[in-house]
Amino acid sequence: MDKIIARKREQQELEKLYYDGRPEFVVVYGRRRVGKTFLIREYFRDRLSFYHTALSPYDDIEAESALERQLFNFHSSLLKYGGEDFIPPVDWMEAFERLEALLEKNRTGRRMVVFIDELPWLDTQKSGFLPAFEHFWNGWGAGQDDLMLIVCGSATSWIEDKLLNNVGGLYGRMTYQMKLSPMTLSECVEFYADRGLELSLYDQLQYYMIMGGIPYYMSMLSPGKSLAANVDLLFFNKESRLRDEFDRLFNSLFRNPDHYKSVIRLLGRKRIGYTRKEIAESTGIPYGGGLTKIMKSLEANDFVMLYKPFGGSRDDVRYKLTDPFLMFYLNFVDGAKVTTDGYWSQFENTPKLYAWRGFAFENLCFCHMSEIKRALGISGVYSESSVWIQRGEDGRRGAQVDMLIDRADRVIDLCEMKFTEGEYSVDKDEDLALRNRRQVFMGETRTRKAVHLVLITTYGLVRNRWSSVYQNVITAEDLIGQ
C-alpha cells in the first residue's frame, strides 16, 4: 500500500466509521486533484468489497452512447468482484440490483466497503441514475448494518445539489460528509520530507504559491532540482506535464467549460475580485441563472471565494480568485510561447514576478487563517477575515487593507503581508504610511474596537526605531506550525 501522507484527521474519521456497526453513507468531495480517490482507495485497499470509478463524460464520449458506456464500465467492475451476469445491465435499476446480489453473495460477516468514485459522472442526461441510486440505498443499503457506502466526486456543485442538499429521496440520508481540502503548509512539509525534498522556508512558501497544496501536482517535483528547474520541467518544456492542466481541469469538471474559463481569467486580473454585476458586464454572461450556476460551481470547487468588504453593503459583495495553481497558471503559463530553456529564470527580479508573489502570498495567508489566529493567540476567539477598501467621494478607491481580522474580543487586526528573502525592515516613510492608514481606517469605519497592526512575513522583522509600529509579527514558521 502506498503511504498516505498527512490527512490524519480524515483517516481517524474513516476508521471510526468503519467500526461503528451501523449502515454508513459517506460522501467525500473536494477540488479535482486534491487526493480524494487516493485517500479512500489506499486506506481501504484490502477491505473493499466493491470499487468502481466512472468514465469522464467529457472525454470523447458521445451523449447518445454515454449511458451505454457507463453501464458497460459498471458491468466490468461487477465482474472483477465476482459478478456472474455476462450481459451488461440495460439500465441503472438493473445495475444496482446486480450490485445488491453481488454483495449478498460475497457477504463474509465483516464490514462491506463499497466505493463508487466520481459518482456525478454516472448521472448522464436522461440516464435515470439518481432514482436508481436512491432506491439502492433506501430500499436495501440503509438496512444493512455491515455496509459502508462511500461515494466520491470532483463535480462539487453536483455533490452539494444532488446529495448534501437533496430534498427528495436522499434527504437526510447521508451519515457523514467529508470535504477534502488542499494540504496545509504543515502537511506539505510532511509530504516533501517523505519525497526526499530538502527545501528552505522561502521555497516551501513559493511551491505552495504555485501548487496550492495539491498532492497530485507536488508528487511531480524532482528531488535534487532547484525550484526554477522544477517549474520549467513541469510548466515550460515542450512535454511539460502541467502545461495543459488548466484546460484538462475545466474540461473534466464542466460540460460547457468556456464560460467558466472566461470568469476565472477575469478574476485573475484583480486581487480584490469583482462584483457579480462586473463579472456579467465583462464576460457577457447573462446576469441571471446561468451566471449563478457558474459562480456557485466555481465556489464549490474552491477556485473562488465570495466575500463582503469590511463595512460594505450587499452591492459590494465580491468574488475573488483563491486557487493558487490557477493564479500562477494565468500569470505565467496561459498563452506563453516558450522558445528557450530556463524560461522561468528570466522572470527573476522583474515587476511581474514581484506583483505575483505579493498577490500569491496574500492568498496563502488567507488559506492559513487558523495558523494566523493560533500565532496571535486567539484560536478560540470568533473572528471574520475580510478586506477593507476606502471609497472616495468620486467613487474611486483610496486606502486599502488587504487582510483584516475582525475579532469578537473587540480587536481588529490590520494585516500587512510581505514576502521577502530575508527579515523585513520598516523605514521612516513606511512607519508614517502605516500610522496614517490606521488613522484613516478608524476615522472612516468609526470603529470602537482597538486596532492593531500585524506583519505577516517570511523570516521576521528587523528591530529598529520604526519596527514598533507592528503589535505582532507572524513568520513562515508560524504559518507552518513549527
CSV table of C-alpha atoms in Angstrom, one decimal:
chain,number,residue,atom,x,y,z
A,1,MET,CA,0.0,0.0,0.0
A,2,ASP,CA,1.3,3.5,-0.9
A,3,LYS,CA,1.8,5.7,2.1
A,4,ILE,CA,-0.9,8.2,2.9
A,5,ILE,CA,0.8,11.5,3.8
A,6,ALA,CA,-0.9,13.7,6.4
A,7,ARG,CA,-4.7,13.5,6.3
A,8,LYS,CA,-4.5,12.2,9.9
A,9,ARG,CA,-7.9,13.6,11.0
A,10,GLU,CA,-9.6,12.2,7.9
A,11,GLN,CA,-8.1,8.7,8.5
A,12,GLN,CA,-9.3,8.7,12.1
A,13,GLU,CA,-12.8,9.6,11.0
A,14,LEU,CA,-12.8,6.8,8.3
A,15,GLU,CA,-11.6,4.2,10.9
A,16,LYS,CA,-14.3,5.3,13.3
A,17,LEU,CA,-17.0,5.0,10.7
A,18,TYR,CA,-15.7,1.6,9.7
A,19,TYR,CA,-16.1,0.1,13.2
A,20,ASP,CA,-19.4,1.9,14.2
A,21,GLY,CA,-21.6,-1.2,13.4
A,22,ARG,CA,-24.3,0.6,11.5
A,23,PRO,CA,-25.1,1.4,7.8
A,24,GLU,CA,-22.9,4.3,6.7
A,25,PHE,CA,-23.4,6.5,3.7
A,26,VAL,CA,-20.3,8.7,3.4
A,27,VAL,CA,-19.8,11.5,0.9
A,28,VAL,CA,-16.3,12.6,0.1
A,29,TYR,CA,-15.9,15.7,-2.1
A,30,GLY,CA,-13.5,18.4,-3.0
A,31,ARG,CA,-11.4,20.1,-5.7
A,32,ARG,CA,-10.2,17.8,-8.5
A,33,ARG,CA,-6.6,16.5,-7.9
A,34,VAL,CA,-6.8,17.0,-4.2
A,35,GLY,CA,-6.4,13.3,-3.4
A,36,LYS,CA,-9.9,12.0,-2.7
A,37,THR,CA,-9.6,8.8,-4.7
A,38,PHE,CA,-6.1,8.1,-3.3
A,39,LEU,CA,-7.2,8.5,0.3
A,40,ILE,CA,-10.2,6.2,0.1
A,41,ARG,CA,-8.6,3.6,-2.2
A,42,GLU,CA,-5.4,3.3,-0.3
A,43,TYR,CA,-6.9,3.4,3.2
A,44,PHE,CA,-9.4,0.6,2.4
A,45,ARG,CA,-7.3,-1.2,-0.2
A,46,ASP,CA,-7.6,-4.6,1.4
A,47,ARG,CA,-11.1,-4.1,2.8
A,48,LEU,CA,-13.0,-3.1,-0.4
A,49,SER,CA,-16.0,-5.3,-1.3
A,50,PHE,CA,-16.6,-3.3,-4.5
A,51,TYR,CA,-14.8,-0.4,-6.2
A,52,HIS,CA,-16.0,1.4,-9.3
A,53,THR,CA,-14.8,4.6,-10.9
A,54,ALA,CA,-17.0,6.3,-13.6
A,55,LEU,CA,-15.9,7.3,-17.1
A,56,SER,CA,-15.5,11.0,-17.6
A,57,PRO,CA,-18.5,12.2,-19.6
A,58,TYR,CA,-16.3,15.0,-21.1
A,59,ASP,CA,-13.6,12.8,-22.7
A,60,ASP,CA,-14.6,11.6,-26.1
A,61,ILE,CA,-18.0,10.2,-25.1
A,62,GLU,CA,-20.9,11.0,-27.3
A,63,ALA,CA,-24.1,12.0,-25.4
A,64,GLU,CA,-26.1,9.3,-27.2
A,65,SER,CA,-23.8,6.5,-26.0
A,66,ALA,CA,-22.8,7.8,-22.6
A,67,LEU,CA,-25.4,5.8,-20.7
A,68,GLU,CA,-24.5,2.6,-22.5
A,69,ARG,CA,-20.7,3.1,-21.9
A,70,GLN,CA,-21.2,3.9,-18.2
A,71,LEU,CA,-23.3,0.8,-17.7
A,72,PHE,CA,-20.8,-1.4,-19.6
A,73,ASN,CA,-18.0,0.0,-17.4
A,74,PHE,CA,-20.0,-0.7,-14.2
A,75,HIS,CA,-20.7,-4.2,-15.5
A,76,SER,CA,-16.9,-4.7,-15.9
A,77,SER,CA,-16.4,-3.7,-12.2
A,78,LEU,CA,-19.1,-6.1,-11.1
A,79,LEU,CA,-17.3,-8.9,-13.0
A,80,LYS,CA,-14.0,-8.1,-11.3
A,81,TYR,CA,-15.6,-8.8,-7.9
A,82,GLY,CA,-17.4,-12.0,-8.9
A,83,GLY,CA,-20.4,-10.9,-10.8
A,84,GLU,CA,-22.0,-13.7,-12.8
A,85,ASP,CA,-24.1,-11.9,-15.5
A,86,PHE,CA,-22.4,-11.8,-18.9
A,87,ILE,CA,-24.7,-9.3,-20.5
A,88,PRO,CA,-24.3,-5.6,-19.3
A,89,PRO,CA,-27.4,-4.2,-17.5
A,90,VAL,CA,-29.9,-2.3,-19.5
A,91,ASP,CA,-30.4,0.5,-17.0
A,92,TRP,CA,-29.3,1.7,-13.6
A,93,MET,CA,-32.1,-0.1,-11.7
A,94,GLU,CA,-30.8,-3.4,-13.0
A,95,ALA,CA,-27.1,-2.4,-12.4
A,96,PHE,CA,-27.8,-1.7,-8.7
A,97,GLU,CA,-29.9,-4.9,-8.3
A,98,ARG,CA,-26.8,-6.8,-9.5
A,99,LEU,CA,-24.6,-4.9,-7.1
A,100,GLU,CA,-27.0,-5.9,-4.2
A,101,ALA,CA,-26.9,-9.6,-5.4
A,102,LEU,CA,-23.1,-9.5,-5.6
A,103,LEU,CA,-22.7,-8.1,-2.1
A,104,GLU,CA,-25.2,-10.6,-0.6
A,105,LYS,CA,-23.4,-13.5,-2.3
A,106,ASN,CA,-19.9,-12.3,-1.1
A,107,ARG,CA,-21.0,-11.4,2.4
A,108,THR,CA,-18.5,-12.8,4.9
A,109,GLY,CA,-19.6,-11.2,8.2
A,110,ARG,CA,-17.1,-8.4,8.1
A,111,ARG,CA,-17.8,-4.8,7.1
A,112,MET,CA,-18.6,-4.4,3.4
A,113,VAL,CA,-17.0,-1.3,2.0
A,114,VAL,CA,-18.4,-0.1,-1.4
A,115,PHE,CA,-16.6,2.8,-3.0
A,116,ILE,CA,-18.0,4.5,-6.1
A,117,ASP,CA,-15.6,7.1,-7.4
A,118,GLU,CA,-16.7,10.2,-9.5
A,119,LEU,CA,-20.3,9.5,-8.8
A,120,PRO,CA,-21.6,12.6,-10.6
A,121,TRP,CA,-20.2,11.3,-13.9
A,122,LEU,CA,-22.7,8.5,-13.8
A,123,ASP,CA,-25.6,10.9,-13.8
A,124,THR,CA,-25.6,11.4,-17.6
A,125,GLN,CA,-28.5,13.1,-19.4
A,126,LYS,CA,-31.8,11.1,-19.2
A,127,SER,CA,-30.0,8.2,-17.6
A,128,GLY,CA,-32.3,7.6,-14.7
A,129,PHE,CA,-29.2,7.2,-12.5
A,130,LEU,CA,-30.3,9.2,-9.4
A,131,PRO,CA,-33.7,7.5,-8.8
A,132,ALA,CA,-31.9,4.1,-9.1
A,133,PHE,CA,-29.2,5.2,-6.7
A,134,GLU,CA,-31.8,6.4,-4.3
A,135,HIS,CA,-33.6,3.1,-4.5
A,136,PHE,CA,-30.4,1.2,-3.9
A,137,TRP,CA,-29.7,3.0,-0.7
A,138,ASN,CA,-33.2,3.5,0.7
A,139,GLY,CA,-34.6,0.1,-0.4
A,140,TRP,CA,-31.6,-2.0,0.6
A,141,GLY,CA,-28.4,-0.3,1.7
A,142,ALA,CA,-29.9,1.6,4.6
A,143,GLY,CA,-31.0,-1.7,6.2
A,144,GLN,CA,-27.5,-3.4,6.1
A,145,ASP,CA,-25.7,-2.8,9.3
A,146,ASP,CA,-22.5,-4.2,7.8
A,147,LEU,CA,-22.5,-1.8,4.8
A,148,MET,CA,-20.3,1.2,4.4
A,149,LEU,CA,-21.1,3.1,1.1
A,150,ILE,CA,-18.5,5.7,0.2
A,151,VAL,CA,-19.2,8.0,-2.8
A,152,CYS,CA,-16.7,10.5,-4.1
A,153,GLY,CA,-16.8,13.3,-6.7
A,154,SER,CA,-14.9,16.3,-8.1
A,155,ALA,CA,-18.0,17.9,-9.6
A,156,THR,CA,-18.6,19.5,-6.2
A,157,SER,CA,-21.7,21.5,-7.2
A,158,TRP,CA,-23.4,18.3,-8.2
A,159,ILE,CA,-22.5,16.7,-4.9
A,160,GLU,CA,-24.0,19.6,-3.0
A,161,ASP,CA,-27.1,19.9,-5.1
A,162,LYS,CA,-28.0,16.2,-5.5
A,163,LEU,CA,-26.7,14.7,-2.3
A,164,LEU,CA,-25.9,17.1,0.5
A,165,ASN,CA,-28.9,19.4,-0.2
A,166,ASN,CA,-31.2,16.8,-1.7
A,167,VAL,CA,-34.9,17.4,-0.9
A,168,GLY,CA,-36.1,14.1,-2.5
A,169,GLY,CA,-35.4,10.5,-1.7
A,170,LEU,CA,-31.9,11.1,-0.4
A,171,TYR,CA,-33.0,13.9,2.0
A,172,GLY,CA,-31.1,13.4,5.3
A,173,ARG,CA,-29.7,10.0,4.2
A,174,MET,CA,-26.0,10.8,4.3
A,175,THR,CA,-24.5,9.7,7.6
A,176,TYR,CA,-21.2,11.6,7.1
A,177,GLN,CA,-19.7,14.1,4.7
A,178,MET,CA,-16.0,14.9,4.3
A,179,LYS,CA,-14.8,17.8,2.2
A,180,LEU,CA,-11.1,17.2,1.4
A,181,SER,CA,-9.3,20.5,1.2
A,182,PRO,CA,-5.8,21.1,-0.2
A,183,MET,CA,-2.9,20.3,2.2
A,184,THR,CA,-1.8,23.0,4.6
A,185,LEU,CA,1.8,24.2,4.6
A,186,SER,CA,2.4,21.9,7.6
A,187,GLU,CA,1.1,18.9,5.7
A,188,CYS,CA,3.2,19.9,2.6
A,189,VAL,CA,6.3,19.8,4.8
A,190,GLU,CA,5.5,16.2,5.7
A,191,PHE,CA,4.9,15.4,2.1
A,192,TYR,CA,8.2,16.9,1.0
A,193,ALA,CA,10.1,15.1,3.7
A,194,ASP,CA,8.6,11.7,2.5
A,195,ARG,CA,9.7,12.5,-1.1
A,196,GLY,CA,13.2,13.5,-0.1
A,197,LEU,CA,12.8,17.2,-0.9
A,198,GLU,CA,15.0,19.4,1.2
A,199,LEU,CA,13.6,22.9,0.9
A,200,SER,CA,14.1,26.3,2.5
A,201,LEU,CA,11.2,28.1,4.1
A,202,TYR,CA,11.3,30.5,1.2
A,203,ASP,CA,10.9,27.7,-1.3
A,204,GLN,CA,8.3,25.9,0.7
A,205,LEU,CA,6.1,29.1,0.5
A,206,GLN,CA,6.8,29.5,-3.2
A,207,TYR,CA,5.8,25.9,-4.0
A,208,TYR,CA,2.6,26.5,-2.1
A,209,MET,CA,2.0,29.7,-4.0
A,210,ILE,CA,2.4,27.8,-7.3
A,211,MET,CA,0.7,24.4,-6.5
A,212,GLY,CA,-1.6,25.3,-3.7
A,213,GLY,CA,-1.1,22.2,-1.6
A,214,ILE,CA,-2.5,19.9,-4.3
A,215,PRO,CA,-0.7,16.5,-3.7
A,216,TYR,CA,-1.1,15.4,-7.4
A,217,TYR,CA,1.0,18.4,-8.5
A,218,MET,CA,3.5,18.2,-5.7
A,219,SER,CA,4.1,14.5,-6.5
A,220,MET,CA,5.7,15.6,-9.8
A,221,LEU,CA,8.6,17.6,-8.1
A,222,SER,CA,12.0,16.1,-8.6
A,223,PRO,CA,14.3,15.9,-5.6
A,224,GLY,CA,17.7,17.5,-6.2
A,225,LYS,CA,16.4,20.0,-8.7
A,226,SER,CA,16.0,23.7,-7.9
A,227,LEU,CA,12.7,25.4,-7.7
A,228,ALA,CA,13.3,27.1,-11.0
A,229,ALA,CA,14.3,23.8,-12.7
A,230,ASN,CA,11.2,22.1,-11.4
A,231,VAL,CA,8.9,24.9,-12.6
A,232,ASP,CA,10.5,24.8,-16.0
A,233,LEU,CA,10.2,21.0,-16.1
A,234,LEU,CA,6.5,21.0,-15.1
A,235,PHE,CA,5.2,24.0,-17.0
A,236,PHE,CA,7.5,25.3,-19.7
A,237,ASN,CA,9.2,22.5,-21.5
A,238,LYS,CA,7.6,21.0,-24.7
A,239,GLU,CA,6.2,18.0,-22.9
A,240,SER,CA,5.6,19.5,-19.5
A,241,ARG,CA,3.0,17.6,-17.5
A,242,LEU,CA,1.2,20.6,-16.2
A,243,ARG,CA,1.3,22.8,-19.3
A,244,ASP,CA,-2.2,21.9,-20.4
A,245,GLU,CA,-3.6,21.3,-16.9
A,246,PHE,CA,-5.9,24.4,-17.0
A,247,ASP,CA,-7.9,23.0,-19.9
A,248,ARG,CA,-7.9,19.5,-18.6
A,249,LEU,CA,-9.1,20.6,-15.2
A,250,PHE,CA,-12.1,22.6,-16.5
A,251,ASN,CA,-12.9,20.2,-19.3
A,252,SER,CA,-13.2,17.3,-16.8
A,253,LEU,CA,-15.5,19.3,-14.5
A,254,PHE,CA,-17.9,21.2,-16.7
A,255,ARG,CA,-19.9,20.2,-19.7
A,256,ASN,CA,-19.5,23.7,-21.2
A,257,PRO,CA,-16.2,24.9,-19.8
A,258,ASP,CA,-15.6,28.1,-21.8
A,259,HIS,CA,-17.8,30.4,-19.7
A,260,TYR,CA,-16.1,29.0,-16.5
A,261,LYS,CA,-12.7,29.7,-18.0
A,262,SER,CA,-13.6,33.2,-19.0
A,263,VAL,CA,-14.8,34.0,-15.5
A,264,ILE,CA,-11.6,32.6,-14.0
A,265,ARG,CA,-9.4,34.6,-16.4
A,266,LEU,CA,-11.3,37.8,-15.5
A,267,LEU,CA,-10.9,37.2,-11.7
A,268,GLY,CA,-7.2,36.6,-12.2
A,269,ARG,CA,-6.7,40.2,-13.3
A,270,LYS,CA,-7.6,41.9,-10.0
A,271,ARG,CA,-6.6,40.9,-6.5
A,272,ILE,CA,-9.7,42.3,-4.8
A,273,GLY,CA,-12.0,40.5,-7.2
A,274,TYR,CA,-15.2,41.6,-9.0
A,275,THR,CA,-18.8,42.1,-8.1
A,276,ARG,CA,-21.4,39.9,-9.8
A,277,LYS,CA,-22.5,42.8,-11.9
A,278,GLU,CA,-19.0,43.5,-13.1
A,279,ILE,CA,-18.5,39.8,-14.0
A,280,ALA,CA,-21.6,39.8,-16.1
A,281,GLU,CA,-20.7,43.0,-17.9
A,282,SER,CA,-17.1,41.9,-18.5
A,283,THR,CA,-17.8,38.4,-19.7
A,284,GLY,CA,-21.1,38.9,-21.5
A,285,ILE,CA,-22.6,36.0,-19.4
A,286,PRO,CA,-26.3,36.8,-18.6
A,287,TYR,CA,-26.7,38.1,-15.1
A,288,GLY,CA,-29.4,35.6,-14.1
A,289,GLY,CA,-29.4,31.8,-13.5
A,290,GLY,CA,-26.5,31.0,-15.9
A,291,LEU,CA,-24.1,33.2,-14.0
A,292,THR,CA,-25.5,32.0,-10.7
A,293,LYS,CA,-24.7,28.3,-11.6
A,294,ILE,CA,-21.2,29.2,-12.8
A,295,MET,CA,-20.3,31.1,-9.7
A,296,LYS,CA,-21.8,28.5,-7.4
A,297,SER,CA,-19.8,25.8,-9.1
A,298,LEU,CA,-16.5,27.7,-9.0
A,299,GLU,CA,-17.0,28.5,-5.4
A,300,ALA,CA,-17.9,24.9,-4.5
A,301,ASN,CA,-14.7,23.7,-6.2
A,302,ASP,CA,-12.6,26.2,-4.0
A,303,PHE,CA,-11.5,28.1,-7.1
A,304,VAL,CA,-13.0,31.3,-5.9
A,305,MET,CA,-14.4,32.8,-2.7
A,306,LEU,CA,-17.3,35.1,-2.0
A,307,TYR,CA,-16.7,37.9,0.5
A,308,LYS,CA,-18.1,41.3,1.5
A,309,PRO,CA,-15.5,44.1,2.1
A,310,PHE,CA,-15.5,45.3,5.7
A,311,GLY,CA,-18.3,47.8,6.2
A,312,GLY,CA,-19.6,47.2,2.7
A,313,SER,CA,-23.2,46.7,1.6
A,314,ARG,CA,-24.8,43.9,-0.3
A,315,ASP,CA,-23.9,45.6,-3.6
A,316,ASP,CA,-20.2,45.4,-2.6
A,317,VAL,CA,-20.1,41.6,-2.4
A,318,ARG,CA,-17.2,40.3,-4.5
A,319,TYR,CA,-15.8,37.1,-5.9
A,320,LYS,CA,-12.0,36.7,-5.9
A,321,LEU,CA,-9.7,34.0,-7.3
A,322,THR,CA,-8.3,31.9,-4.5
A,323,ASP,CA,-6.8,28.8,-6.1
A,324,PRO,CA,-3.0,29.3,-6.1
A,325,PHE,CA,-2.4,27.0,-9.1
A,326,LEU,CA,-4.9,28.8,-11.3
A,327,MET,CA,-3.4,32.2,-10.2
A,328,PHE,CA,0.1,31.1,-11.2
A,329,TYR,CA,-1.1,29.5,-14.4
A,330,LEU,CA,-2.9,32.6,-15.6
A,331,ASN,CA,0.1,34.9,-14.7
A,332,PHE,CA,2.8,32.9,-16.4
A,333,VAL,CA,1.7,29.8,-18.4
A,334,ASP,CA,-1.5,30.8,-20.1
A,335,GLY,CA,-0.6,31.7,-23.7
A,336,ALA,CA,3.1,31.6,-23.1
A,337,LYS,CA,5.3,30.8,-26.1
A,338,VAL,CA,8.4,29.1,-24.8
A,339,THR,CA,11.4,29.2,-27.2
A,340,THR,CA,14.3,28.7,-24.8
A,341,ASP,CA,15.4,26.6,-21.9
A,342,GLY,CA,15.4,28.2,-18.4
A,343,TYR,CA,12.2,30.1,-19.2
A,344,TRP,CA,11.2,30.6,-15.6
A,345,SER,CA,14.5,32.1,-14.6
A,346,GLN,CA,14.0,35.1,-16.9
A,347,PHE,CA,11.3,36.4,-14.6
A,348,GLU,CA,13.6,36.8,-11.6
A,349,ASN,CA,13.8,40.4,-10.4
A,350,THR,CA,11.0,41.6,-12.7
A,351,PRO,CA,7.9,43.6,-11.7
A,352,LYS,CA,5.7,40.9,-13.0
A,353,LEU,CA,7.2,38.3,-10.6
A,354,TYR,CA,7.2,40.7,-7.6
A,355,ALA,CA,3.5,41.5,-8.3
A,356,TRP,CA,2.5,37.8,-8.5
A,357,ARG,CA,4.5,37.0,-5.3
A,358,GLY,CA,2.7,39.7,-3.4
A,359,PHE,CA,-0.7,38.6,-4.6
A,360,ALA,CA,0.0,34.9,-4.1
A,361,PHE,CA,1.5,35.4,-0.6
A,362,GLU,CA,-1.7,37.3,0.4
A,363,ASN,CA,-3.7,34.4,-0.8
A,364,LEU,CA,-1.6,31.9,1.0
A,365,CYS,CA,-2.2,33.8,4.2
A,366,PHE,CA,-6.0,33.7,3.7
A,367,CYS,CA,-5.6,29.9,3.2
A,368,HIS,CA,-4.0,29.7,6.6
A,369,MET,CA,-6.2,31.8,8.8
A,370,SER,CA,-6.3,29.1,11.5
A,371,GLU,CA,-2.5,29.2,11.8
A,372,ILE,CA,-2.5,33.0,11.9
A,373,LYS,CA,-5.1,33.0,14.7
A,374,ARG,CA,-3.0,30.5,16.6
A,375,ALA,CA,0.1,32.7,16.3
A,376,LEU,CA,-1.9,35.6,17.6
A,377,GLY,CA,-3.2,33.5,20.5
A,378,ILE,CA,-6.8,33.9,19.5
A,379,SER,CA,-7.7,30.4,18.2
A,380,GLY,CA,-10.8,30.2,20.5
A,381,VAL,CA,-12.0,33.7,19.6
A,382,TYR,CA,-14.7,34.1,16.9
A,383,SER,CA,-13.5,36.3,14.0
A,384,GLU,CA,-14.2,37.2,10.4
A,385,SER,CA,-11.5,37.9,7.9
A,386,SER,CA,-12.1,40.3,5.1
A,387,VAL,CA,-10.7,43.3,3.0
A,388,TRP,CA,-11.3,47.0,3.6
A,389,ILE,CA,-11.5,49.4,0.7
A,390,GLN,CA,-11.8,53.2,1.2
A,391,ARG,CA,-14.3,54.8,-1.1
A,392,GLY,CA,-13.7,58.4,-2.1
A,393,GLU,CA,-16.4,60.9,-3.0
A,394,ASP,CA,-15.8,60.3,-6.7
A,395,GLY,CA,-16.2,56.5,-6.2
A,396,ARG,CA,-12.5,55.8,-6.7
A,397,ARG,CA,-10.7,53.5,-4.3
A,398,GLY,CA,-8.5,55.2,-1.7
A,399,ALA,CA,-6.6,53.4,1.1
A,400,GLN,CA,-6.9,49.6,1.3
A,401,VAL,CA,-6.2,46.9,3.8
A,402,ASP,CA,-5.7,43.5,2.1
A,403,MET,CA,-6.4,41.4,5.2
A,404,LEU,CA,-8.5,42.4,8.1
A,405,ILE,CA,-9.4,40.2,11.1
A,406,ASP,CA,-12.4,41.4,12.9
A,407,ARG,CA,-12.4,39.7,16.3
A,408,ALA,CA,-15.1,39.2,18.9
A,409,ASP,CA,-12.8,40.3,21.7
A,410,ARG,CA,-13.1,43.9,20.5
A,411,VAL,CA,-9.9,44.0,18.5
A,412,ILE,CA,-9.4,44.5,14.7
A,413,ASP,CA,-6.1,43.3,13.2
A,414,LEU,CA,-4.9,45.2,10.1
A,415,CYS,CA,-2.5,42.8,8.4
A,416,GLU,CA,0.4,43.7,6.2
A,417,MET,CA,1.8,40.7,4.2
A,418,LYS,CA,5.3,40.9,2.9
A,419,PHE,CA,7.0,38.0,1.1
A,420,THR,CA,10.8,38.6,1.4
A,421,GLU,CA,14.0,36.5,1.1
A,422,GLY,CA,15.3,37.9,4.5
A,423,GLU,CA,14.0,39.8,7.5
A,424,TYR,CA,11.7,42.6,6.7
A,425,SER,CA,12.8,46.2,7.6
A,426,VAL,CA,10.5,49.1,8.2
A,427,ASP,CA,11.8,52.6,7.4
A,428,LYS,CA,10.6,56.1,8.4
A,429,ASP,CA,8.3,56.5,5.3
A,430,GLU,CA,6.6,53.2,5.8
A,431,ASP,CA,6.1,53.8,9.5
A,432,LEU,CA,4.3,57.1,8.7
A,433,ALA,CA,2.2,55.4,6.0
A,434,LEU,CA,1.1,52.6,8.3
A,435,ARG,CA,0.1,55.0,11.0
A,436,ASN,CA,-1.8,57.2,8.6
A,437,ARG,CA,-3.6,54.1,7.2
A,438,ARG,CA,-4.6,53.1,10.6
A,439,GLN,CA,-6.0,56.5,11.4
A,440,VAL,CA,-7.9,56.7,8.1
A,441,PHE,CA,-9.4,53.2,8.8
A,442,MET,CA,-10.5,54.2,12.3
A,443,GLY,CA,-12.0,57.5,11.1
A,444,GLU,CA,-13.8,56.0,8.1
A,445,THR,CA,-15.3,53.0,9.9
A,446,ARG,CA,-15.8,54.8,13.3
A,447,THR,CA,-14.9,51.5,15.0
A,448,ARG,CA,-14.7,51.5,18.8
A,449,LYS,CA,-12.5,48.4,18.8
A,450,ALA,CA,-8.8,48.5,19.4
A,451,VAL,CA,-6.9,48.5,16.0
A,452,HIS,CA,-3.6,46.6,15.9
A,453,LEU,CA,-1.1,46.4,13.0
A,454,VAL,CA,0.2,42.9,12.2
A,455,LEU,CA,3.0,41.9,9.9
A,456,ILE,CA,3.0,38.5,8.2
A,457,THR,CA,6.3,37.8,6.5
A,458,THR,CA,8.8,35.1,5.7
A,459,TYR,CA,11.6,35.4,8.3
A,460,GLY,CA,10.6,38.1,10.7
A,461,LEU,CA,11.2,41.8,11.4
A,462,VAL,CA,14.4,43.7,11.7
A,463,ARG,CA,14.2,45.6,15.0
A,464,ASN,CA,14.9,49.3,14.6
A,465,ARG,CA,13.4,52.6,15.7
A,466,TRP,CA,10.3,52.1,13.5
A,467,SER,CA,9.6,48.4,13.9
A,468,SER,CA,7.3,49.0,17.0
A,469,VAL,CA,4.6,50.2,14.6
A,470,TYR,CA,3.6,46.5,14.4
A,471,GLN,CA,2.0,45.0,17.5
A,472,ASN,CA,2.5,41.4,16.3
A,473,VAL,CA,4.8,39.7,13.8
A,474,ILE,CA,3.9,36.3,12.2
A,475,THR,CA,6.6,34.3,10.3
A,476,ALA,CA,6.6,31.4,7.9
A,477,GLU,CA,7.4,29.1,10.8
A,478,ASP,CA,4.2,30.2,12.4
A,479,LEU,CA,2.2,29.5,9.2
A,480,ILE,CA,3.8,26.0,9.0
A,481,GLY,CA,3.2,25.5,12.7
A,482,GLN,CA,6.8,24.9,13.7
